[in-house]
Amino acid sequence: LRGGLSEDDSEEEAEEAVEEASRQKMGQKEEESPDLQLNLDIDEQFKLPTNEQIEREDILFILVFLPAEPPDLHIIHQRIKGNMEVLQDFVVKREEGRTRQEYLTLLRRDMAAYYSYSDFLLMKLMDIFPLPELINFLEANEVPRPVTIRTNTLKTRRRDLAQALINRGVNLDPLGKWSKTGLVIYDSSVPIGATPEYLAGHYMLQGASSLLPVMALAPQENERILDMCCAPGGKTSYIAQLMKNTGMILANDSNAERLRSVVGNLHRLGVTNAVVSNCDGRQFPKVCSCLLWGGVLGGFDRVLLDAPCSGTGVISKDPAVKTNKDEKDILRCAHLQKELILSAIDSVNATSETGGYIVYCTCSIMVEENEWVVDYALKKRNVRLVATGLDFGKEGFTRFKDRRFHPSLKSTRRFYPHTHNMDGFFIAKFKKFSNAIPQAQKEPAVEAATPSAVPDTVMEPQLKKKKLEGSKVDKEQKPPQPALKKRRSLQAQRRPLKA
């Protein structure tokens, strides 16, 4: 061997030399890293790029098959920061001859490129959030929400469950003061979804925001409750837990495949007061009520409607939402939600001694799927909004752009990932005060969110139309006009009595 060194010694020296060179290289990269130079010079004024620069970036971004580099995200990030600074003090910092709209257009384009959103969705989000809060929302969607579990008090206590999981190497804490059953998992040396405690039904993997609608519903023992869109069964089992397996829960979902997970979870968690059904939620007042309660409309004490939605509140779980949603998708969801919420209201008994409540919730933050739907229900049925009973969350919108909603929408609640560190959620709670349907609304035609924006084919329900057996409804028959009735009544009063 050369120089009196063994082969092992020479290999160790070579490895040390490589590591030293690597450290020096990393040090140079850190010094040159653009992340350390994101703050613009105080004296440097942000200037909008020229049209030629924007066109060149678009070409590099779209024509990815060309041998060219993708857009420089560092430059885009710097532009976003500089643009935000100008917009926050526009009169002083704006560039001569440039309008606010030009800055906003560039900002929307840059944020769409940097965070990989469609231009449509970015524009909708800019309508909902102030610009600084929008950045926080977009950043929060890049990070997964904490893993949370709900203790099944039908089988154990939270204290005992926490100790059992800690003994298995799970690092956890209570979810918060607002929850008596939730636990947040930081890290674990065992799979949380495969522990003996999980298989024995001692807990349910469930997002923190999914606990809130059931807490707002506040089910009581021995009540009849409908969970209209129940899959995968987390909320249904929580309702049964609060009811202590008394009363009756009708766990319904229109998707038969998803009901398999519902049945499995209810068995595992020891739920014995639930009946599982596969029915279109829009048909409940016409079918299920007459079958189960002898034709009495509104047989349930409470109804939970976790409506199908666009999923814009759970982007961290499903990043595809960033680009695969458009205006028609939002309006299609809103149309279905309006039909479902009227059905949910009609399924509740207003004269219930303990209930008469409906909770409507979505995992969307779009106004068209939330406040718009709730405002529609207030106009179409004899219901009013009441407090959700949740002591945190942001108030719902009472005005949005050129729309004005009922003032009571302040009692609805919005939850955001950047504010509450949970999935985006919307919750509203109704109290039904009469089983009668307003005369003009007995055969409602669900209005579209923006009728001119969507063709008729989109707004039609995508179900096979089946005439109910024994139905006496004539499609061409029109309800009598109240004004005409009143006129005839007055005419009858004016006629002289015959001798």
Tab-separated table of C-alpha atoms in Angstrom:
chain	number	residue	atom	x	y	z
A	1	LEU	CA	0.000	0.000	0.000
A	2	ARG	CA	1.162	3.504	-0.841
A	3	GLY	CA	2.555	5.820	1.856
A	4	GLY	CA	2.133	3.226	4.570
A	5	LEU	CA	-1.647	3.791	4.659
A	6	SER	CA	-4.113	0.959	4.708
A	7	GLU	CA	-6.918	0.725	2.182
A	8	ASP	CA	-9.485	1.519	4.906
A	9	ASP	CA	-7.578	4.673	5.932
A	10	SER	CA	-7.442	5.949	2.364
A	11	GLU	CA	-11.182	5.362	1.914
A	12	GLU	CA	-11.963	7.237	5.128
A	13	GLU	CA	-9.816	10.189	4.035
A	14	ALA	CA	-11.532	10.218	0.653
A	15	GLU	CA	-14.974	10.210	2.287
A	16	GLU	CA	-13.949	13.060	4.608
A	17	ALA	CA	-12.671	15.064	1.651
A	18	VAL	CA	-15.947	14.536	-0.214
A	19	GLU	CA	-17.985	15.552	2.846
A	20	GLU	CA	-15.863	18.689	3.336
A	21	ALA	CA	-16.283	19.654	-0.297
A	22	SER	CA	-20.018	19.031	-0.002
A	23	ARG	CA	-20.244	21.233	3.103
A	24	GLN	CA	-18.381	24.047	1.374
A	25	LYS	CA	-20.658	23.748	-1.632
A	26	MET	CA	-23.773	23.832	0.560
A	27	GLY	CA	-22.381	26.883	2.349
A	28	GLN	CA	-21.940	28.667	-0.957
A	29	LYS	CA	-25.488	27.733	-1.960
A	30	GLU	CA	-26.865	29.078	1.300
A	31	GLU	CA	-25.024	32.352	0.763
A	32	GLU	CA	-26.386	32.542	-2.752
A	33	SER	CA	-29.809	31.149	-1.824
A	34	PRO	CA	-32.591	33.401	-3.089
A	35	ASP	CA	-34.664	32.529	-0.014
A	36	LEU	CA	-32.282	34.661	2.058
A	37	GLN	CA	-32.765	37.620	-0.252
A	38	LEU	CA	-36.549	37.711	-0.558
A	39	ASN	CA	-36.936	41.088	1.105
A	40	LEU	CA	-36.638	43.886	-1.391
A	41	ASP	CA	-34.354	46.792	-0.710
A	42	ILE	CA	-36.215	49.575	1.055
A	43	ASP	CA	-35.054	52.089	-1.510
A	44	GLU	CA	-35.874	49.804	-4.430
A	45	GLN	CA	-39.294	50.468	-5.978
A	46	PHE	CA	-41.323	47.547	-7.310
A	47	LYS	CA	-42.081	47.878	-11.006
A	48	LEU	CA	-44.540	45.897	-13.050
A	49	PRO	CA	-42.938	43.692	-15.725
A	50	THR	CA	-43.393	44.584	-19.362
A	51	ASN	CA	-45.826	42.737	-21.601
A	52	GLU	CA	-42.891	41.126	-23.412
A	53	GLN	CA	-41.553	39.689	-20.147
A	54	ILE	CA	-44.958	38.293	-19.201
A	55	GLU	CA	-45.456	36.746	-22.646
A	56	ARG	CA	-42.032	35.096	-22.465
A	57	GLU	CA	-42.861	33.591	-19.046
A	58	ASP	CA	-46.187	32.314	-20.376
A	59	ILE	CA	-44.445	30.602	-23.277
A	60	LEU	CA	-41.930	28.927	-20.965
A	61	PHE	CA	-44.695	27.869	-18.608
A	62	ILE	CA	-47.129	26.497	-21.198
A	63	LEU	CA	-44.814	24.990	-23.807
A	64	VAL	CA	-43.116	22.613	-21.418
A	65	PHE	CA	-42.091	20.341	-24.257
A	66	LEU	CA	-39.517	22.877	-25.449
A	67	PRO	CA	-35.964	22.572	-24.036
A	68	ALA	CA	-36.412	25.669	-21.881
A	69	GLU	CA	-36.284	26.291	-18.141
A	70	PRO	CA	-39.568	26.656	-16.217
A	71	PRO	CA	-40.538	30.051	-14.739
A	72	ASP	CA	-38.238	31.187	-11.956
A	73	LEU	CA	-40.324	30.791	-8.780
A	74	HIS	CA	-37.894	33.012	-6.898
A	75	ILE	CA	-38.634	35.901	-9.262
A	76	ILE	CA	-42.376	35.229	-9.009
A	77	HIS	CA	-42.169	35.133	-5.203
A	78	GLN	CA	-40.291	38.440	-5.157
A	79	ARG	CA	-42.902	39.948	-7.450
A	80	ILE	CA	-45.716	38.782	-5.164
A	81	LYS	CA	-44.050	40.389	-2.135
A	82	GLY	CA	-43.313	43.626	-3.972
A	83	ASN	CA	-46.807	43.750	-5.437
A	84	MET	CA	-48.362	43.248	-1.999
A	85	GLU	CA	-46.298	46.104	-0.566
A	86	VAL	CA	-47.456	48.440	-3.319
A	87	LEU	CA	-51.132	47.473	-2.961
A	88	GLN	CA	-51.047	48.071	0.797
A	89	ASP	CA	-49.936	51.689	0.203
A	90	PHE	CA	-51.023	52.149	-3.383
A	91	VAL	CA	-51.188	55.939	-3.564
A	92	VAL	CA	-47.594	56.379	-2.412
A	93	LYS	CA	-45.859	53.334	-3.933
A	94	ARG	CA	-47.627	52.815	-7.238
A	95	GLU	CA	-45.797	53.232	-10.512
A	96	GLU	CA	-46.668	56.334	-12.513
A	97	GLY	CA	-49.423	55.660	-15.033
A	98	ARG	CA	-50.277	52.199	-13.697
A	99	THR	CA	-53.739	51.295	-12.378
A	100	ARG	CA	-54.647	49.194	-9.365
A	101	GLN	CA	-56.293	46.659	-11.666
A	102	GLU	CA	-52.978	46.049	-13.434
A	103	TYR	CA	-51.307	45.225	-10.130
A	104	LEU	CA	-54.168	42.927	-9.094
A	105	THR	CA	-54.145	41.109	-12.431
A	106	LEU	CA	-50.408	40.459	-12.168
A	107	LEU	CA	-50.763	39.383	-8.526
A	108	ARG	CA	-53.485	36.878	-9.380
A	109	ARG	CA	-51.421	35.505	-12.253
A	110	ASP	CA	-48.285	35.189	-10.106
A	111	MET	CA	-50.092	33.526	-7.185
A	112	ALA	CA	-51.753	31.066	-9.565
A	113	ALA	CA	-48.330	30.135	-10.971
A	114	TYR	CA	-46.525	30.027	-7.621
A	115	TYR	CA	-49.156	27.983	-5.738
A	116	SER	CA	-50.405	26.006	-8.794
A	117	TYR	CA	-54.032	27.198	-8.764
A	118	SER	CA	-56.344	27.789	-11.687
A	119	ASP	CA	-57.005	31.420	-12.510
A	120	PHE	CA	-60.718	30.849	-11.827
A	121	LEU	CA	-60.202	29.565	-8.281
A	122	LEU	CA	-57.641	32.263	-7.463
A	123	MET	CA	-60.139	34.907	-8.533
A	124	LYS	CA	-62.845	33.366	-6.301
A	125	LEU	CA	-60.460	33.278	-3.330
A	126	MET	CA	-59.463	36.911	-3.871
A	127	ASP	CA	-63.149	37.803	-3.539
A	128	ILE	CA	-63.353	36.031	-0.158
A	129	PHE	CA	-60.105	36.987	1.587
A	130	PRO	CA	-58.187	40.250	1.990
A	131	LEU	CA	-54.826	39.956	0.236
A	132	PRO	CA	-52.609	39.370	3.328
A	133	GLU	CA	-55.035	36.726	4.630
A	134	LEU	CA	-55.215	35.104	1.200
A	135	ILE	CA	-51.463	34.465	1.276
A	136	ASN	CA	-51.843	32.816	4.696
A	137	PHE	CA	-54.671	30.642	3.369
A	138	LEU	CA	-52.657	29.536	0.338
A	139	GLU	CA	-49.630	28.755	2.494
A	140	ALA	CA	-51.747	26.749	4.961
A	141	ASN	CA	-53.040	24.586	2.118
A	142	GLU	CA	-49.469	23.506	1.370
A	143	VAL	CA	-49.174	21.876	4.811
A	144	PRO	CA	-51.256	18.859	5.938
A	145	ARG	CA	-53.583	19.340	8.880
A	146	PRO	CA	-52.749	17.608	12.181
A	147	VAL	CA	-53.878	14.000	12.581
A	148	THR	CA	-56.757	13.877	15.062
A	149	ILE	CA	-58.794	11.069	16.587
A	150	ARG	CA	-62.095	10.999	18.473
A	151	THR	CA	-62.444	8.879	21.591
A	152	ASN	CA	-65.391	6.488	21.455
A	153	THR	CA	-66.935	6.975	24.886
A	154	LEU	CA	-69.267	4.039	24.248
A	155	LYS	CA	-66.241	1.828	24.984
A	156	THR	CA	-63.599	3.856	26.833
A	157	ARG	CA	-62.594	7.211	28.319
A	158	ARG	CA	-60.241	9.712	26.734
A	159	ARG	CA	-57.833	9.517	29.668
A	160	ASP	CA	-57.558	5.730	29.416
A	161	LEU	CA	-57.208	5.801	25.632
A	162	ALA	CA	-54.489	8.460	25.771
A	163	GLN	CA	-52.492	6.440	28.300
A	164	ALA	CA	-52.806	3.259	26.234
A	165	LEU	CA	-51.558	5.019	23.096
A	166	ILE	CA	-48.713	6.731	24.956
A	167	ASN	CA	-47.583	3.311	26.157
A	168	ARG	CA	-47.425	2.251	22.505
A	169	GLY	CA	-45.136	5.159	21.604
A	170	VAL	CA	-47.684	7.725	20.434
A	171	ASN	CA	-46.996	11.408	21.105
A	172	LEU	CA	-50.337	13.134	21.623
A	173	ASP	CA	-52.250	15.901	23.388
A	174	PRO	CA	-55.906	16.797	24.012
A	175	LEU	CA	-57.338	18.451	20.913
A	176	GLY	CA	-58.497	21.597	22.685
A	177	LYS	CA	-60.759	22.961	25.386
A	178	TRP	CA	-63.687	22.933	22.966
A	179	SER	CA	-63.584	19.118	22.587
A	180	LYS	CA	-63.980	16.556	25.369
A	181	THR	CA	-63.212	13.578	23.143
A	182	GLY	CA	-60.584	14.694	20.614
A	183	LEU	CA	-56.858	13.932	20.651
A	184	VAL	CA	-54.211	15.345	18.320
A	185	ILE	CA	-51.413	12.996	17.217
A	186	TYR	CA	-47.969	14.538	16.678
A	187	ASP	CA	-46.028	11.395	15.818
A	188	SER	CA	-46.274	7.677	16.405
A	189	SER	CA	-44.044	4.629	16.274
A	190	VAL	CA	-47.068	2.464	15.377
A	191	PRO	CA	-49.711	2.857	12.626
A	192	ILE	CA	-52.580	4.829	14.174
A	193	GLY	CA	-55.107	3.054	11.974
A	194	ALA	CA	-54.029	-0.443	12.999
A	195	THR	CA	-53.524	-0.446	16.771
A	196	PRO	CA	-55.422	-2.945	18.954
A	197	GLU	CA	-57.350	0.016	20.397
A	198	TYR	CA	-58.417	1.114	16.913
A	199	LEU	CA	-59.490	-2.392	15.902
A	200	ALA	CA	-61.431	-2.698	19.170
A	201	GLY	CA	-63.353	0.474	18.332
A	202	HIS	CA	-61.920	2.697	21.050
A	203	TYR	CA	-61.393	5.609	18.676
A	204	MET	CA	-62.138	6.941	15.212
A	205	LEU	CA	-59.714	8.724	12.899
A	206	GLN	CA	-61.599	11.954	12.291
A	207	GLY	CA	-60.666	15.497	11.324
A	208	ALA	CA	-61.154	18.177	13.955
A	209	SER	CA	-63.581	20.138	11.778
A	210	SER	CA	-65.800	17.040	11.379
A	211	LEU	CA	-66.552	17.096	15.107
A	212	LEU	CA	-68.071	20.569	14.949
A	213	PRO	CA	-71.332	19.838	13.027
A	214	VAL	CA	-72.305	17.117	15.511
A	215	MET	CA	-71.547	19.434	18.420
A	216	ALA	CA	-73.768	22.063	16.772
A	217	LEU	CA	-76.526	19.473	16.230
A	218	ALA	CA	-76.432	18.647	19.978
A	219	PRO	CA	-78.400	15.370	19.742
A	220	GLN	CA	-80.380	14.318	22.799
A	221	GLU	CA	-81.074	10.841	24.123
A	222	ASN	CA	-84.081	8.940	22.710
A	223	GLU	CA	-84.458	11.229	19.698
A	224	ARG	CA	-84.973	10.272	16.052
A	225	ILE	CA	-82.148	11.709	13.972
A	226	LEU	CA	-81.384	11.636	10.265
A	227	ASP	CA	-77.821	11.834	8.962
A	228	MET	CA	-78.702	12.498	5.330
A	229	CYS	CA	-75.215	12.128	3.774
A	230	CYS	CA	-73.493	9.921	6.329
A	231	ALA	CA	-70.500	8.213	4.638
A	232	PRO	CA	-67.995	7.200	5.944
A	233	GLY	CA	-69.847	7.210	9.280
A	234	GLY	CA	-67.676	9.369	11.533
A	235	LYS	CA	-70.418	11.878	12.314
A	236	THR	CA	-73.057	9.141	12.624
A	237	SER	CA	-71.016	7.284	15.235
A	238	TYR	CA	-70.372	10.534	17.115
A	239	ILE	CA	-74.134	11.198	17.200
A	240	ALA	CA	-74.722	7.686	18.580
A	241	GLN	CA	-72.007	8.306	21.148
A	242	LEU	CA	-73.689	11.492	22.394
A	243	MET	CA	-77.075	9.719	22.442
A	244	LYS	CA	-75.522	6.814	24.411
A	245	ASN	CA	-76.952	4.338	21.893
A	246	THR	CA	-80.548	5.364	22.671
A	247	GLY	CA	-83.225	6.540	20.266
A	248	MET	CA	-82.765	5.908	16.547
A	249	ILE	CA	-80.397	7.222	13.876
A	250	LEU	CA	-81.133	6.809	10.180
A	251	ALA	CA	-77.726	6.808	8.494
A	252	ASN	CA	-78.342	7.465	4.812
A	253	ASP	CA	-76.131	7.922	1.786
A	254	SER	CA	-76.952	7.886	-1.914
A	255	ASN	CA	-73.699	6.055	-2.744
A	256	ALA	CA	-74.110	2.341	-2.033
A	257	GLU	CA	-70.370	1.675	-2.293
A	258	ARG	CA	-69.555	4.171	0.443
A	259	LEU	CA	-72.111	2.589	2.765
A	260	ARG	CA	-69.787	-0.384	3.193
A	261	SER	CA	-67.400	1.753	5.222
A	262	VAL	CA	-70.346	3.108	7.221
A	263	VAL	CA	-71.492	-0.385	8.208
A	264	GLY	CA	-67.941	-1.421	9.076
A	265	ASN	CA	-67.289	1.615	11.262
A	266	LEU	CA	-70.626	1.349	13.087
A	267	HIS	CA	-69.955	-2.311	13.909
A	268	ARG	CA	-66.385	-1.619	15.029
A	269	LEU	CA	-67.434	1.278	17.261
A	270	GLY	CA	-70.313	-0.614	18.879
A	271	VAL	CA	-73.174	1.543	17.547
A	272	THR	CA	-76.497	-0.266	18.049
A	273	ASN	CA	-79.112	2.456	17.471
A	274	ALA	CA	-78.463	3.129	13.769
A	275	VAL	CA	-80.316	1.978	10.655
A	276	VAL	CA	-78.392	2.276	7.376
A	277	SER	CA	-80.256	3.241	4.200
A	278	ASN	CA	-79.376	3.886	0.566
A	279	CYS	CA	-81.673	6.613	-0.734
A	280	ASP	CA	-81.484	9.857	-2.663
A	281	GLY	CA	-81.662	12.506	0.044
A	282	ARG	CA	-83.888	14.683	-2.120
A	283	GLN	CA	-86.653	12.052	-1.932
A	284	PHE	CA	-86.836	11.692	1.859
A	285	PRO	CA	-89.983	13.763	2.491
A	286	LYS	CA	-91.834	11.882	-0.273
A	287	VAL	CA	-90.659	8.329	0.377
A	288	CYS	CA	-89.076	7.597	3.741
A	289	SER	CA	-91.344	9.770	5.878
A	290	CYS	CA	-94.534	8.232	4.513
A	291	LEU	CA	-93.155	4.702	4.870
A	292	LEU	CA	-91.821	5.056	8.406
A	293	TRP	CA	-94.284	7.400	10.064
A	294	GLY	CA	-97.592	6.899	8.318
A	295	GLY	CA	-97.413	9.872	6.026
A	296	VAL	CA	-96.577	12.462	8.691
A	297	LEU	CA	-94.232	14.947	7.032
A	298	GLY	CA	-91.208	15.628	9.186
A	299	GLY	CA	-90.744	12.571	11.366
A	300	PHE	CA	-87.248	13.415	12.661
A	301	ASP	CA	-86.305	15.469	15.686
A	302	ARG	CA	-83.012	16.622	14.124
A	303	VAL	CA	-81.300	16.331	10.749
A	304	LEU	CA	-77.618	16.630	9.912
A	305	LEU	CA	-76.853	17.509	6.291
A	306	ASP	CA	-73.166	17.335	5.437
A	307	ALA	CA	-73.813	18.214	1.813
A	308	PRO	CA	-71.671	17.170	-1.167
A	309	CYS	CA	-69.514	20.123	-2.167
A	310	SER	CA	-66.568	21.333	-4.221
A	311	GLY	CA	-64.044	20.516	-1.468
A	312	THR	CA	-62.351	23.925	-1.517
A	313	GLY	CA	-61.848	23.692	2.246
A	314	VAL	CA	-59.786	20.488	2.086
A	315	ILE	CA	-57.216	21.382	-0.567
A	316	SER	CA	-54.397	20.109	1.660
A	317	LYS	CA	-55.971	16.628	1.387
A	318	ASP	CA	-56.880	16.871	-2.298
A	319	PRO	CA	-54.553	19.238	-4.201
A	320	ALA	CA	-56.367	18.396	-7.452
A	321	VAL	CA	-59.084	20.847	-6.364
A	322	LYS	CA	-56.638	23.654	-7.185
A	323	THR	CA	-57.098	23.120	-10.915
A	324	ASN	CA	-60.063	20.831	-11.611
A	325	LYS	CA	-62.932	23.080	-10.475
A	326	ASP	CA	-64.699	25.676	-12.593
A	327	GLU	CA	-67.814	27.848	-12.401
A	328	LYS	CA	-70.121	25.055	-13.550
A	329	ASP	CA	-68.843	22.727	-10.821
A	330	ILE	CA	-69.553	25.303	-8.121
A	331	LEU	CA	-73.035	26.059	-9.422
A	332	ARG	CA	-73.848	22.377	-9.917
A	333	CYS	CA	-72.959	21.739	-6.272
A	334	ALA	CA	-74.988	24.751	-5.139
A	335	HIS	CA	-78.040	23.523	-7.045
A	336	LEU	CA	-77.835	20.064	-5.456
A	337	GLN	CA	-77.296	21.605	-2.017
A	338	LYS	CA	-80.436	23.733	-2.373
A	339	GLU	CA	-82.490	20.659	-3.180
A	340	LEU	CA	-81.002	18.715	-0.276
A	341	ILE	CA	-81.477	21.464	2.287
A	342	LEU	CA	-85.178	21.823	1.438
A	343	SER	CA	-85.537	18.048	1.767
A	344	ALA	CA	-83.713	18.104	5.118
A	345	ILE	CA	-86.008	20.826	6.436
A	346	ASP	CA	-89.113	18.982	5.234
A	347	SER	CA	-87.920	15.838	7.047
A	348	VAL	CA	-87.912	17.538	10.455
A	349	ASN	CA	-90.872	17.722	12.806
A	350	ALA	CA	-91.317	21.332	13.911
A	351	THR	CA	-93.492	20.240	16.855
A	352	SER	CA	-90.800	18.009	18.344
A	353	GLU	CA	-90.562	18.576	22.092
A	354	THR	CA	-86.767	18.437	22.140
A	355	GLY	CA	-85.734	19.102	18.545
A	356	GLY	CA	-86.877	20.678	15.320
A	357	TYR	CA	-83.289	21.511	14.344
A	358	ILE	CA	-81.332	21.161	11.113
A	359	VAL	CA	-77.560	21.549	10.817
A	360	TYR	CA	-76.198	22.297	7.352
A	361	CYS	CA	-72.461	22.032	6.743
A	362	THR	CA	-69.952	21.751	3.901
A	363	CYS	CA	-66.184	21.386	3.572
A	364	SER	CA	-66.229	24.266	1.087
A	365	ILE	CA	-65.466	27.940	1.605
A	366	MET	CA	-67.344	29.139	-1.497
A	367	VAL	CA	-70.138	31.610	-0.711
A	368	GLU	CA	-72.304	30.080	-3.452
A	369	GLU	CA	-72.316	26.767	-1.545
A	370	ASN	CA	-72.783	28.223	1.922
A	371	GLU	CA	-74.399	31.595	2.663
A	372	TRP	CA	-76.185	31.591	-0.682
A	373	VAL	CA	-77.780	28.199	0.042
A	374	VAL	CA	-78.717	29.143	3.609
A	375	ASP	CA	-80.285	32.419	2.472
A	376	TYR	CA	-82.268	30.479	-0.132
A	377	ALA	CA	-83.613	28.094	2.545
A	378	LEU	CA	-84.695	31.012	4.740
A	379	LYS	CA	-86.814	32.320	1.869
A	380	LYS	CA	-88.340	28.970	0.914
A	381	ARG	CA	-89.221	27.375	4.261
A	382	ASN	CA	-90.496	28.289	7.727
A	383	VAL	CA	-87.118	28.219	9.443
A	384	ARG	CA	-84.847	30.662	11.205
A	385	LEU	CA	-81.155	30.589	12.013
A	386	VAL	CA	-80.058	30.020	15.598
A	387	ALA	CA	-76.679	30.031	17.322
A	388	THR	CA	-74.505	27.018	16.555
A	389	GLY	CA	-73.281	26.760	20.142
A	390	LEU	CA	-69.662	26.909	18.946
A	391	ASP	CA	-67.692	29.607	20.743
A	392	PHE	CA	-65.094	30.069	18.000
A	393	GLY	CA	-65.016	30.427	14.242
A	394	LYS	CA	-65.607	33.421	11.973
A	395	GLU	CA	-69.064	34.818	11.299
A	396	GLY	CA	-70.691	34.074	7.966
A	397	PHE	CA	-71.072	36.761	5.320
A	398	THR	CA	-74.133	39.000	5.398
A	399	ARG	CA	-72.974	40.775	2.254
A	400	PHE	CA	-70.735	39.554	-0.509
A	401	LYS	CA	-69.865	41.686	-3.535
A	402	ASP	CA	-73.247	42.884	-4.848
A	403	ARG	CA	-75.281	40.318	-2.843
A	404	ARG	CA	-77.039	41.009	0.464
A	405	PHE	CA	-77.989	38.107	2.715
A	406	HIS	CA	-80.301	37.900	5.715
A	407	PRO	CA	-78.718	39.590	8.776
A	408	SER	CA	-79.118	36.394	10.824
A	409	LEU	CA	-76.349	34.759	8.767
A	410	LYS	CA	-74.009	36.281	11.343
A	411	SER	CA	-74.878	33.264	13.486
A	412	THR	CA	-73.332	30.858	10.940
A	413	ARG	CA	-69.692	29.899	11.371
A	414	ARG	CA	-66.708	29.613	9.030
A	415	PHE	CA	-63.505	27.736	9.857
A	416	TYR	CA	-60.233	28.151	7.966
A	417	PRO	CA	-56.958	26.172	7.922
A	418	HIS	CA	-54.792	29.272	8.411
A	419	THR	CA	-56.865	30.521	11.356
A	420	HIS	CA	-58.003	27.412	13.226
A	421	ASN	CA	-55.506	24.811	11.912
A	422	MET	CA	-58.311	22.554	10.683
A	423	ASP	CA	-59.977	21.893	7.347
A	424	GLY	CA	-62.056	24.690	5.873
A	425	PHE	CA	-65.665	24.252	6.993
A	426	PHE	CA	-69.011	26.060	7.078
A	427	ILE	CA	-71.769	25.370	9.626
A	428	ALA	CA	-75.312	26.747	9.915
A	429	LYS	CA	-78.050	25.702	12.352
A	430	PHE	CA	-81.775	26.141	11.643
A	431	LYS	CA	-84.806	25.939	13.898
A	432	LYS	CA	-88.010	24.909	12.130
A	433	PHE	CA	-91.066	26.699	13.520
A	434	SER	CA	-93.817	25.315	11.278
A	435	ASN	CA	-94.408	22.111	9.321
A	436	ALA	CA	-96.428	24.020	6.740
A	437	ILE	CA	-94.711	24.842	3.480
A	438	PRO	CA	-95.311	28.420	2.283
A	439	GLN	CA	-98.106	28.395	-0.314
A	440	ALA	CA	-95.984	29.741	-3.157
A	441	GLN	CA	-93.248	27.177	-2.440
A	442	LYS	CA	-95.185	23.892	-2.466
A	443	GLU	CA	-93.771	23.042	-5.882
A	444	PRO	CA	-90.481	24.928	-5.752
A	445	ALA	CA	-88.211	25.288	-8.724
A	446	VAL	CA	-84.769	25.546	-7.200
A	447	GLU	CA	-83.186	28.741	-8.421
A	448	ALA	CA	-79.695	28.698	-9.851
A	449	ALA	CA	-76.904	30.646	-8.207
A	450	THR	CA	-76.461	32.719	-11.331
A	451	PRO	CA	-78.980	31.529	-13.948
A	452	SER	CA	-77.284	33.230	-16.862
A	453	ALA	CA	-73.928	31.616	-16.101
A	454	VAL	CA	-74.971	27.983	-16.470
A	455	PRO	CA	-76.910	26.286	-19.272
A	456	ASP	CA	-80.184	24.552	-18.454
A	457	THR	CA	-78.629	21.123	-18.902
A	458	VAL	CA	-76.282	21.759	-15.976
A	459	MET	CA	-79.031	22.782	-13.595
A	460	GLU	CA	-81.201	19.710	-14.224
A	461	PRO	CA	-80.910	16.935	-11.594
A	462	GLN	CA	-78.901	14.053	-13.031
A	463	LEU	CA	-81.248	11.312	-11.882
A	464	LYS	CA	-83.735	9.124	-13.678
A	465	LYS	CA	-87.178	10.621	-13.257
A	466	LYS	CA	-89.583	8.093	-11.754
A	467	LYS	CA	-93.186	8.842	-11.014
A	468	LEU	CA	-94.142	7.810	-7.489
A	469	GLU	CA	-96.827	5.142	-7.299
A	470	GLY	CA	-100.173	6.637	-6.383
A	471	SER	CA	-98.992	10.177	-7.042
A	472	LYS	CA	-101.739	12.629	-7.932
A	473	VAL	CA	-99.460	15.464	-8.915
A	474	ASP	CA	-100.174	16.755	-12.404
A	475	LYS	CA	-97.201	18.514	-13.948
A	476	GLU	CA	-99.436	20.866	-15.925
A	477	GLN	CA	-101.612	21.720	-12.942
A	478	LYS	CA	-100.835	25.144	-11.512
A	479	PRO	CA	-101.515	26.146	-7.900
A	480	PRO	CA	-104.382	28.620	-7.423
A	481	GLN	CA	-103.321	32.232	-7.302
A	482	PRO	CA	-103.836	33.822	-3.853
A	483	ALA	CA	-104.776	37.163	-5.400
A	484	LEU	CA	-107.491	35.490	-7.533
A	485	LYS	CA	-108.897	33.703	-4.479
A	486	LYS	CA	-109.125	36.991	-2.604
A	487	ARG	CA	-110.846	38.715	-5.544
A	488	ARG	CA	-113.473	35.954	-5.810
A	489	SER	CA	-114.086	36.135	-2.083
A	490	LEU	CA	-114.720	39.883	-2.250
A	491	GLN	CA	-117.075	39.420	-5.201
A	492	ALA	CA	-119.059	36.844	-3.238
A	493	GLN	CA	-119.423	39.294	-0.361
A	494	ARG	CA	-120.752	42.000	-2.660
A	495	ARG	CA	-123.512	39.806	-4.197
A	496	PRO	CA	-126.994	40.616	-2.857
A	497	LEU	CA	-128.675	37.839	-0.928
A	498	LYS	CA	-131.482	36.088	-2.813
A	499	ALA	CA	-134.900	36.113	-1.253
